[in-house]
PDB file of C-alpha atoms in Angstrom:
ATOM      1  CA  MET A  13       0.000   0.000   0.000  1.00 81.00           C
ATOM      2  CA  ARG A  14       1.117   3.594  -0.615  1.00 85.00           C
ATOM      3  CA  ILE A  15       1.482   5.972   2.319  1.00 88.00           C
ATOM      4  CA  PRO A  16       2.299   9.687   1.817  1.00 89.00           C
ATOM      5  CA  ASN A  17       5.648  10.756   3.283  1.00 87.00           C
ATOM      6  CA  SER A  18       4.025  13.614   5.181  1.00 90.00           C
ATOM      7  CA  PHE A  19       2.124  11.209   7.448  1.00 91.00           C
ATOM      8  CA  VAL A  20       5.236  10.203   9.418  1.00 89.00           C
ATOM      9  CA  THR A  21       6.050  13.753  10.531  1.00 88.00           C
ATOM     10  CA  ARG A  22       2.479  15.051  10.581  1.00 89.00           C
ATOM     11  CA  PHE A  23       1.011  12.564  13.086  1.00 90.00           C
ATOM     12  CA  THR A  24       3.097  12.514  16.241  1.00 88.00           C
ATOM     13  CA  GLN A  25       0.788  10.108  18.071  1.00 90.00           C
ATOM     14  CA  ALA A  26       1.351   6.483  17.085  1.00 90.00           C
ATOM     15  CA  SER A  27      -2.357   5.608  17.188  1.00 91.00           C
ATOM     16  CA  ASP A  28      -3.206   8.525  14.877  1.00 92.00           C
ATOM     17  CA  LEU A  29      -0.491   7.513  12.408  1.00 92.00           C
ATOM     18  CA  LYS A  30      -1.582   3.885  12.321  1.00 92.00           C
ATOM     19  CA  LEU A  31      -5.271   4.707  11.852  1.00 92.00           C
ATOM     20  CA  ALA A  32      -4.457   7.182   9.057  1.00 92.00           C
ATOM     21  CA  CYS A  33      -2.357   4.512   7.327  1.00 91.00           C
ATOM     22  CA  VAL A  34      -5.197   2.005   7.711  1.00 91.00           C
ATOM     23  CA  PHE A  35      -7.611   4.437   6.064  1.00 92.00           C
ATOM     24  CA  TYR A  36      -5.258   4.841   3.094  1.00 91.00           C
ATOM     25  CA  SER A  37      -4.822   1.074   2.822  1.00 89.00           C
ATOM     26  CA  LEU A  38      -8.598   0.817   2.209  1.00 90.00           C
ATOM     27  CA  ILE A  39      -8.503   3.195  -0.766  1.00 89.00           C
ATOM     28  CA  HIS A  40      -8.810   1.558  -4.176  1.00 86.00           C
ATOM     29  CA  LYS A  41      -9.688   2.634  -7.700  1.00 83.00           C
ATOM     30  CA  ASN A  42     -13.459   2.395  -7.048  1.00 85.00           C
ATOM     31  CA  THR A  43     -13.397   4.486  -3.862  1.00 89.00           C
ATOM     32  CA  LYS A  44     -15.854   7.377  -3.985  1.00 90.00           C
ATOM     33  CA  ARG A  45     -14.459  10.898  -3.857  1.00 90.00           C
ATOM     34  CA  ASN A  46     -16.243  14.179  -3.235  1.00 89.00           C
ATOM     35  CA  LEU A  47     -15.089  17.781  -2.818  1.00 90.00           C
ATOM     36  CA  LEU A  48     -13.814  17.115   0.706  1.00 91.00           C
ATOM     37  CA  GLY A  49     -11.900  13.909   0.020  1.00 92.00           C
ATOM     38  CA  TYR A  50     -12.302  10.138  -0.077  1.00 93.00           C
ATOM     39  CA  GLU A  51     -15.443   8.438   1.257  1.00 93.00           C
ATOM     40  CA  ILE A  52     -14.657   5.187   3.073  1.00 92.00           C
ATOM     41  CA  THR A  53     -17.379   2.978   4.504  1.00 91.00           C
ATOM     42  CA  VAL A  54     -15.990   0.498   6.989  1.00 90.00           C
ATOM     43  CA  LYS A  55     -17.053  -1.325  10.134  1.00 89.00           C
ATOM     44  CA  GLN A  56     -15.447  -0.371  13.401  1.00 88.00           C
ATOM     45  CA  THR A  57     -14.583  -4.013  14.039  1.00 89.00           C
ATOM     46  CA  THR A  58     -12.599  -4.015  10.781  1.00 90.00           C
ATOM     47  CA  LEU A  59     -10.573  -1.029  11.954  1.00 91.00           C
ATOM     48  CA  VAL A  60      -9.967  -2.772  15.271  1.00 90.00           C
ATOM     49  CA  SER A  61      -8.629  -5.915  13.571  1.00 90.00           C
ATOM     50  CA  LEU A  62      -6.452  -3.987  11.096  1.00 89.00           C
ATOM     51  CA  CYS A  63      -4.955  -1.669  13.707  1.00 89.00           C
ATOM     52  CA  GLY A  64      -4.668  -4.185  16.497  1.00 88.00           C
ATOM     53  CA  PHE A  65      -6.312  -1.653  18.836  1.00 89.00           C
ATOM     54  CA  SER A  66      -9.196  -1.850  21.218  1.00 89.00           C
ATOM     55  CA  VAL A  67     -12.517  -0.219  20.348  1.00 90.00           C
ATOM     56  CA  SER A  68     -11.858   2.674  22.743  1.00 92.00           C
ATOM     57  CA  THR A  69      -8.429   3.329  21.170  1.00 92.00           C
ATOM     58  CA  VAL A  70      -9.944   3.426  17.679  1.00 91.00           C
ATOM     59  CA  LYS A  71     -12.601   5.891  18.850  1.00 91.00           C
ATOM     60  CA  ARG A  72      -9.968   8.047  20.538  1.00 93.00           C
ATOM     61  CA  ALA A  73      -7.738   8.081  17.448  1.00 93.00           C
ATOM     62  CA  ALA A  74     -10.691   8.839  15.152  1.00 92.00           C
ATOM     63  CA  SER A  75     -11.742  11.806  17.292  1.00 93.00           C
ATOM     64  CA  SER A  76      -8.132  13.063  17.284  1.00 94.00           C
ATOM     65  CA  LEU A  77      -7.960  12.826  13.487  1.00 94.00           C
ATOM     66  CA  LEU A  78     -11.324  14.600  13.291  1.00 93.00           C
ATOM     67  CA  LYS A  79      -9.977  17.495  15.371  1.00 93.00           C
ATOM     68  CA  SER A  80      -6.794  17.745  13.309  1.00 92.00           C
ATOM     69  CA  GLY A  81      -8.808  17.964  10.084  1.00 93.00           C
ATOM     70  CA  PHE A  82      -7.663  14.710   8.513  1.00 94.00           C
ATOM     71  CA  ILE A  83     -11.145  13.229   8.906  1.00 93.00           C
ATOM     72  CA  LYS A  84     -13.516  15.746   7.340  1.00 93.00           C
ATOM     73  CA  SER A  85     -16.754  14.089   8.424  1.00 91.00           C
ATOM     74  CA  GLN A  86     -17.864  10.978  10.280  1.00 91.00           C
ATOM     75  CA  LYS A  87     -21.347   9.491   9.901  1.00 90.00           C
ATOM     76  CA  ARG A  88     -22.901   6.256  11.046  1.00 86.00           C
ATOM     77  CA  GLN A  89     -25.591   4.514   9.050  1.00 81.00           C
ATOM     78  CA  THR A  90     -28.838   3.382  10.655  1.00 77.00           C
ATOM     79  CA  ASN A  91     -30.424   0.123   9.611  1.00 73.00           C
ATOM     80  CA  ALA A  92     -34.172  -0.422   9.160  1.00 68.00           C
ATOM     81  CA  PRO A  93     -34.889  -1.779  12.671  1.00 72.00           C
ATOM     82  CA  GLY A  94     -33.097   1.228  14.170  1.00 66.00           C
ATOM     83  CA  LYS A  95     -29.789  -0.511  14.828  1.00 72.00           C
ATOM     84  CA  LEU A  96     -26.571   1.347  14.182  1.00 73.00           C
ATOM     85  CA  GLY A  97     -24.577   0.188  11.150  1.00 79.00           C
ATOM     86  CA  THR A  98     -21.211   0.934   9.580  1.00 87.00           C
ATOM     87  CA  TYR A  99     -19.332   4.228   9.662  1.00 89.00           C
ATOM     88  CA  THR A 100     -18.727   6.419   6.634  1.00 91.00           C
ATOM     89  CA  TYR A 101     -15.576   8.529   6.932  1.00 93.00           C
ATOM     90  CA  THR A 102     -14.585  11.341   4.614  1.00 93.00           C
ATOM     91  CA  ILE A 103     -10.799  11.667   4.834  1.00 93.00           C
ATOM     92  CA  GLU A 104      -8.421  14.203   3.395  1.00 92.00           C
ATOM     93  CA  ALA A 105      -7.173  13.416  -0.113  1.00 91.00           C
ATOM     94  CA  VAL A 106      -3.370  13.403  -0.185  1.00 90.00           C
ATOM     95  CA  SER A 107      -1.681  12.582  -3.492  1.00 86.00           C
ATOM     96  CA  THR A 108       0.312   9.342  -3.616  1.00 84.00           C
ATOM     97  CA  ALA A 109       1.540   9.843  -7.182  1.00 82.00           C
ATOM     98  CA  SER A 110       4.908  10.958  -5.796  1.00 82.00           C
ATOM     99  CA  LYS A 111       6.596  11.333  -2.404  1.00 86.00           C
ATOM    100  CA  TYR A 112       5.243   8.169  -0.868  1.00 87.00           C
ATOM    101  CA  PHE A 113       6.537   4.955   0.671  1.00 86.00           C
ATOM    102  CA  THR A 114       5.170   1.440   0.560  1.00 86.00           C
ATOM    103  CA  MET A 115       4.297  -0.862   3.438  1.00 84.00           C
ATOM    104  CA  ASP A 116       2.617  -4.225   3.891  1.00 82.00           C
ATOM    105  CA  LYS A 117      -0.677  -3.705   5.718  1.00 78.00           C
ATOM    106  CA  LYS A 118      -0.357  -7.102   7.420  1.00 80.00           C
ATOM    107  CA  LEU A 119       2.302  -5.530   9.636  1.00 81.00           C
ATOM    108  CA  MET A 120       0.005  -3.021  11.294  1.00 82.00           C
ATOM    109  CA  SER A 121      -1.608  -5.382  13.756  1.00 83.00           C
ATOM    110  CA  ARG A 122       1.780  -6.878  14.672  1.00 86.00           C
ATOM    111  CA  LEU A 123       3.544  -3.653  15.658  1.00 88.00           C
ATOM    112  CA  ASN A 124       2.687  -1.501  18.650  1.00 85.00           C
ATOM    113  CA  GLY A 125       2.764   2.302  18.754  1.00 81.00           C
ATOM    114  CA  ASN A 126       6.460   3.238  18.832  1.00 86.00           C
ATOM    115  CA  GLU A 127       7.464   0.216  16.794  1.00 90.00           C
ATOM    116  CA  PHE A 128       5.053   1.225  14.038  1.00 91.00           C
ATOM    117  CA  ARG A 129       6.268   4.835  14.048  1.00 91.00           C
ATOM    118  CA  VAL A 130       9.918   3.836  13.781  1.00 91.00           C
ATOM    119  CA  TYR A 131       9.183   1.205  11.140  1.00 91.00           C
ATOM    120  CA  ALA A 132       7.191   3.732   9.079  1.00 90.00           C
ATOM    121  CA  MET A 133      10.140   6.147   9.268  1.00 90.00           C
ATOM    122  CA  CYS A 134      12.461   3.346   8.160  1.00 89.00           C
ATOM    123  CA  CYS A 135      10.222   2.643   5.154  1.00 88.00           C
ATOM    124  CA  LYS A 136      10.227   6.349   4.301  1.00 88.00           C
ATOM    125  CA  LEU A 137      14.025   6.685   4.506  1.00 87.00           C
ATOM    126  CA  ALA A 138      14.751   3.457   2.623  1.00 86.00           C
ATOM    127  CA  ASP A 139      15.714   3.736  -1.022  1.00 82.00           C
ATOM    128  CA  SER A 140      13.487   2.174  -3.656  1.00 76.00           C
ATOM    129  CA  SER A 141      16.057  -0.258  -5.070  1.00 74.00           C
ATOM    130  CA  HIS A 142      17.696  -1.936  -2.040  1.00 77.00           C
ATOM    131  CA  LYS A 143      15.295  -0.814   0.742  1.00 82.00           C
ATOM    132  CA  SER A 144      18.257   0.319   2.860  1.00 83.00           C
ATOM    133  CA  PHE A 145      19.188   3.501   4.749  1.00 82.00           C
ATOM    134  CA  PHE A 146      22.071   4.599   6.960  1.00 80.00           C
ATOM    135  CA  GLN A 147      20.755   7.291   9.327  1.00 81.00           C
ATOM    136  CA  SER A 148      22.204   7.368  12.846  1.00 81.00           C
ATOM    137  CA  TYR A 149      20.267   7.093  16.103  1.00 84.00           C
ATOM    138  CA  ASN A 150      20.575  10.852  16.603  1.00 87.00           C
ATOM    139  CA  ASP A 151      19.094  11.508  13.163  1.00 87.00           C
ATOM    140  CA  LEU A 152      16.179   9.149  13.797  1.00 87.00           C
ATOM    141  CA  SER A 153      15.627  10.682  17.238  1.00 89.00           C
ATOM    142  CA  GLN A 154      15.459  14.163  15.727  1.00 90.00           C
ATOM    143  CA  LEU A 155      13.122  13.102  12.902  1.00 88.00           C
ATOM    144  CA  LEU A 156      10.709  11.207  15.157  1.00 88.00           C
ATOM    145  CA  GLY A 157      10.812  13.535  18.160  1.00 88.00           C
ATOM    146  CA  MET A 158      11.752  10.623  20.425  1.00 88.00           C
ATOM    147  CA  SER A 159      14.641  10.194  22.822  1.00 90.00           C
ATOM    148  CA  ARG A 160      17.751   8.404  21.603  1.00 89.00           C
ATOM    149  CA  GLN A 161      17.261   5.599  24.116  1.00 91.00           C
ATOM    150  CA  ASP A 162      13.687   4.976  22.938  1.00 91.00           C
ATOM    151  CA  VAL A 163      14.832   4.877  19.312  1.00 89.00           C
ATOM    152  CA  LEU A 164      17.671   2.486  20.178  1.00 89.00           C
ATOM    153  CA  ARG A 165      15.349   0.211  22.145  1.00 91.00           C
ATOM    154  CA  THR A 166      12.727   0.180  19.394  1.00 91.00           C
ATOM    155  CA  ILE A 167      15.285  -0.511  16.652  1.00 90.00           C
ATOM    156  CA  GLU A 168      16.573  -3.489  18.591  1.00 90.00           C
ATOM    157  CA  LYS A 169      13.033  -4.859  18.884  1.00 90.00           C
ATOM    158  CA  LEU A 170      12.484  -4.476  15.138  1.00 90.00           C
ATOM    159  CA  VAL A 171      15.789  -6.208  14.393  1.00 88.00           C
ATOM    160  CA  LYS A 172      14.920  -9.037  16.789  1.00 88.00           C
ATOM    161  CA  GLY A 173      11.501  -9.409  15.165  1.00 87.00           C
ATOM    162  CA  LYS A 174      13.192  -9.529  11.708  1.00 86.00           C
ATOM    163  CA  PHE A 175      11.297  -6.507  10.428  1.00 88.00           C
ATOM    164  CA  ILE A 176      14.592  -4.757   9.615  1.00 87.00           C
ATOM    165  CA  ARG A 177      18.193  -5.957   9.326  1.00 86.00           C
ATOM    166  CA  LYS A 178      21.174  -4.155  10.815  1.00 82.00           C
ATOM    167  CA  LYS A 179      24.654  -4.277   9.326  1.00 80.00           C
ATOM    168  CA  LYS A 180      27.697  -2.709  10.961  1.00 74.00           C
ATOM    169  CA  ILE A 181      29.990  -0.825   8.560  1.00 70.00           C
ATOM    170  CA  ARG A 182      33.719  -0.645   9.311  1.00 68.00           C
ATOM    171  CA  THR A 183      35.937   2.107   7.892  1.00 67.00           C
ATOM    172  CA  ARG A 184      39.420   1.631   6.448  1.00 69.00           C
ATOM    173  CA  ALA A 185      40.887   2.687   9.776  1.00 70.00           C
ATOM    174  CA  GLY A 186      39.033  -0.148  11.501  1.00 66.00           C
ATOM    175  CA  ASP A 187      36.452   1.987  13.276  1.00 68.00           C
ATOM    176  CA  PHE A 188      32.717   1.469  13.039  1.00 64.00           C
ATOM    177  CA  THR A 189      30.652   4.132  11.275  1.00 67.00           C
ATOM    178  CA  ASP A 190      26.851   4.543  11.086  1.00 69.00           C
ATOM    179  CA  ASN A 191      24.923   1.293  10.779  1.00 75.00           C
ATOM    180  CA  THR A 192      23.194   0.351   7.539  1.00 82.00           C
ATOM    181  CA  TYR A 193      19.603  -0.867   7.913  1.00 83.00           C
ATOM    182  CA  THR A 194      17.517  -2.816   5.418  1.00 86.00           C
ATOM    183  CA  VAL A 195      13.734  -2.995   5.572  1.00 87.00           C
ATOM    184  CA  CYS A 196      12.576  -6.605   5.304  1.00 80.00           C
ATOM    185  CA  ILE A 197       9.586  -7.377   3.128  1.00 68.00           C
ATOM    186  CA  TYR A 198       7.012  -9.089   5.299  1.00 58.00           C
ATOM    187  CA  VAL A 199       5.699 -12.442   4.080  1.00 50.00           C
ATOM    188  CA  HIS A 200       2.726 -14.007   5.814  1.00 50.00           C
ATOM    189  CA  HIS A 201       3.698 -17.354   7.311  1.00 49.00           C
ATOM    190  CA  SER A 202       1.539 -20.214   6.129  1.00 46.00           C
ATOM    191  CA  ARG A 203       1.854 -23.962   6.066  1.00 47.00           C
ATOM    192  CA  ILE A 204       3.358 -25.189   2.828  1.00 42.00           C
ATOM    193  CA  LYS A 205       1.888 -28.460   1.630  1.00 46.00           C
ATOM    194  CA  LYS A 206       4.383 -30.996   0.422  1.00 44.00           C
ATOM    195  CA  ALA A 207       3.882 -32.009  -3.172  1.00 45.00           C
ATOM    196  CA  SER A 208       2.722 -35.546  -3.715  1.00 49.00           C
ATOM    197  CA  ARG A 209       5.377 -37.865  -5.001  1.00 50.00           C
ATOM    198  CA  ARG A 210       4.820 -39.174  -8.491  1.00 49.00           C
ATOM    199  CA  SER A 211       4.833 -42.915  -8.899  1.00 44.00           C
ATOM    200  CA  SER A 212       7.894 -44.114 -10.745  1.00 42.00           C
ATOM    201  CA  ARG A 213       6.142 -47.121 -12.190  1.00 44.00           C
ATOM    202  CA  ARG A 214       4.694 -46.632 -15.621  1.00 43.00           C
ATOM    203  CA  GLN A 215       1.445 -48.373 -16.316  1.00 42.00           C
ATOM    204  CA  SER A 216       1.677 -50.854 -19.118  1.00 41.00           C
ATOM    205  CA  ILE A 217      -0.310 -50.145 -22.272  1.00 40.00           C
ATOM    206  CA  HIS A 218      -2.134 -52.931 -24.081  1.00 43.00           C
ATOM    207  CA  CYS A 219      -3.540 -52.547 -27.573  1.00 41.00           C
ATOM    208  CA  PHE A 220      -5.902 -54.888 -29.339  1.00 40.00           C
ATOM    209  CA  THR A 221      -6.676 -55.019 -33.023  1.00 40.00           C
ATOM    210  CA  MET A 222      -9.684 -57.162 -33.840  1.00 40.00           C
ATOM    211  CA  ASN A 223      -9.027 -60.314 -31.783  1.00 44.00           C
ATOM    212  CA  THR A 224      -5.201 -60.372 -31.927  1.00 44.00           C
ATOM    213  CA  PRO A 225      -3.288 -58.788 -29.009  1.00 46.00           C
ATOM    214  CA  ILE A 226      -0.319 -56.569 -29.854  1.00 44.00           C
ATOM    215  CA  LYS A 227       2.910 -56.551 -27.834  1.00 47.00           C
ATOM    216  CA  ASN A 228       3.112 -54.166 -24.870  1.00 49.00           C
ATOM    217  CA  THR A 229       4.202 -50.720 -26.175  1.00 50.00           C
ATOM    218  CA  SER A 230       5.314 -49.165 -22.896  1.00 51.00           C
ATOM    219  CA  SER A 231       8.913 -49.300 -24.088  1.00 49.00           C
ATOM    220  CA  LEU A 232       8.039 -46.884 -26.886  1.00 48.00           C
ATOM    221  CA  TYR A 233       7.470 -44.120 -24.336  1.00 49.00           C
ATOM    222  CA  ASN A 234      10.632 -44.760 -22.393  1.00 52.00           C
ATOM    223  CA  LYS A 235      13.183 -41.945 -22.477  1.00 52.00           C
ATOM    224  CA  LYS A 236      15.963 -44.373 -23.360  1.00 53.00           C
ATOM    225  CA  SER A 237      14.339 -45.270 -26.670  1.00 54.00           C
ATOM    226  CA  GLY A 238      15.587 -43.104 -29.506  1.00 58.00           C
ATOM    227  CA  LEU A 239      12.131 -42.263 -30.821  1.00 60.00           C
ATOM    228  CA  SER A 240      11.001 -38.742 -31.643  1.00 65.00           C
ATOM    229  CA  ILE A 241       8.224 -37.000 -29.755  1.00 68.00           C
ATOM    230  CA  GLY A 242       6.079 -36.811 -32.867  1.00 67.00           C
ATOM    231  CA  PHE A 243       6.317 -40.560 -33.408  1.00 69.00           C
ATOM    232  CA  LYS A 244       5.329 -41.228 -29.803  1.00 70.00           C
ATOM    233  CA  LYS A 245       2.259 -39.007 -30.160  1.00 71.00           C
ATOM    234  CA  LYS A 246       1.224 -40.826 -33.319  1.00 72.00           C
ATOM    235  CA  MET A 247       1.532 -44.171 -31.556  1.00 74.00           C
ATOM    236  CA  ARG A 248      -0.678 -42.962 -28.708  1.00 74.00           C
ATOM    237  CA  LEU A 249      -3.344 -41.781 -31.169  1.00 76.00           C
ATOM    238  CA  LEU A 250      -3.249 -45.107 -32.992  1.00 76.00           C
ATOM    239  CA  GLU A 251      -3.713 -46.995 -29.734  1.00 77.00           C
ATOM    240  CA  ILE A 252      -6.760 -44.893 -28.844  1.00 75.00           C
ATOM    241  CA  PHE A 253      -8.174 -45.410 -32.339  1.00 72.00           C
ATOM    242  CA  PHE A 254      -7.814 -49.222 -32.194  1.00 72.00           C
ATOM    243  CA  LEU A 255      -9.270 -49.389 -28.689  1.00 73.00           C
ATOM    244  CA  LYS A 256     -12.386 -47.451 -29.746  1.00 70.00           C
ATOM    245  CA  ARG A 257     -12.819 -49.570 -32.884  1.00 70.00           C
ATOM    246  CA  ASP A 258     -12.524 -52.834 -30.957  1.00 68.00           C
ATOM    247  CA  ARG A 259     -15.116 -51.689 -28.444  1.00 67.00           C
ATOM    248  CA  LYS A 260     -17.568 -50.902 -31.217  1.00 64.00           C
ATOM    249  CA  SER A 261     -16.999 -54.275 -32.847  1.00 64.00           C
ATOM    250  CA  VAL A 262     -17.584 -56.087 -29.545  1.00 60.00           C
ATOM    251  CA  VAL A 263     -20.898 -54.269 -29.023  1.00 56.00           C
TER     252      VAL A 263
END
């Protein structure tokens, strides 16, 4: 999914940033758009599962985004019996044609507040070809508005969780310079089914012409025989032809 670069520095609260990213992950080519922005109709339970928040945290983040002007309007549909239905949010339209970074939306529910903020900044700083960056802890602390210790602690958690990789760079003098980080592409873990083993035995083929049996032709399809592929195909067609003719004659 595409996330505008301005989101990382605009939303200082982790819950606001994650909910804004979730809203933009729900935008597709058929999403309605009016003069105020994009119209997104979504259940609150869906936002809870995508963000990994509680219902109260989603409500608190939505009200914060409403005050900041990112959410232009928030309406809730009413069903026929009078029960409350889904929400319809109108969010600010920010262009993702340029100045954006990509992220897998499956990660959102797996990362908590600070971890998501730091990971989003890593995705923003990473180059498009190798997904790597080399900013120091002081640079990340200044960009995120967090203390250096919090940034260091969060980076270590992301490295341990294999969301990013850290590589120490040594200079010619033997000293260590700024670390190089690589953003790992998240792949959902699933059970891989083992392919069934093909039987090595080849079934013998028997052909019958009229009432006289022909010799087994399984050797014709063996790889060791120096027969062409076209000849083998012709032999198969002839076998099918004789089998059909014999069946008709028997009937």
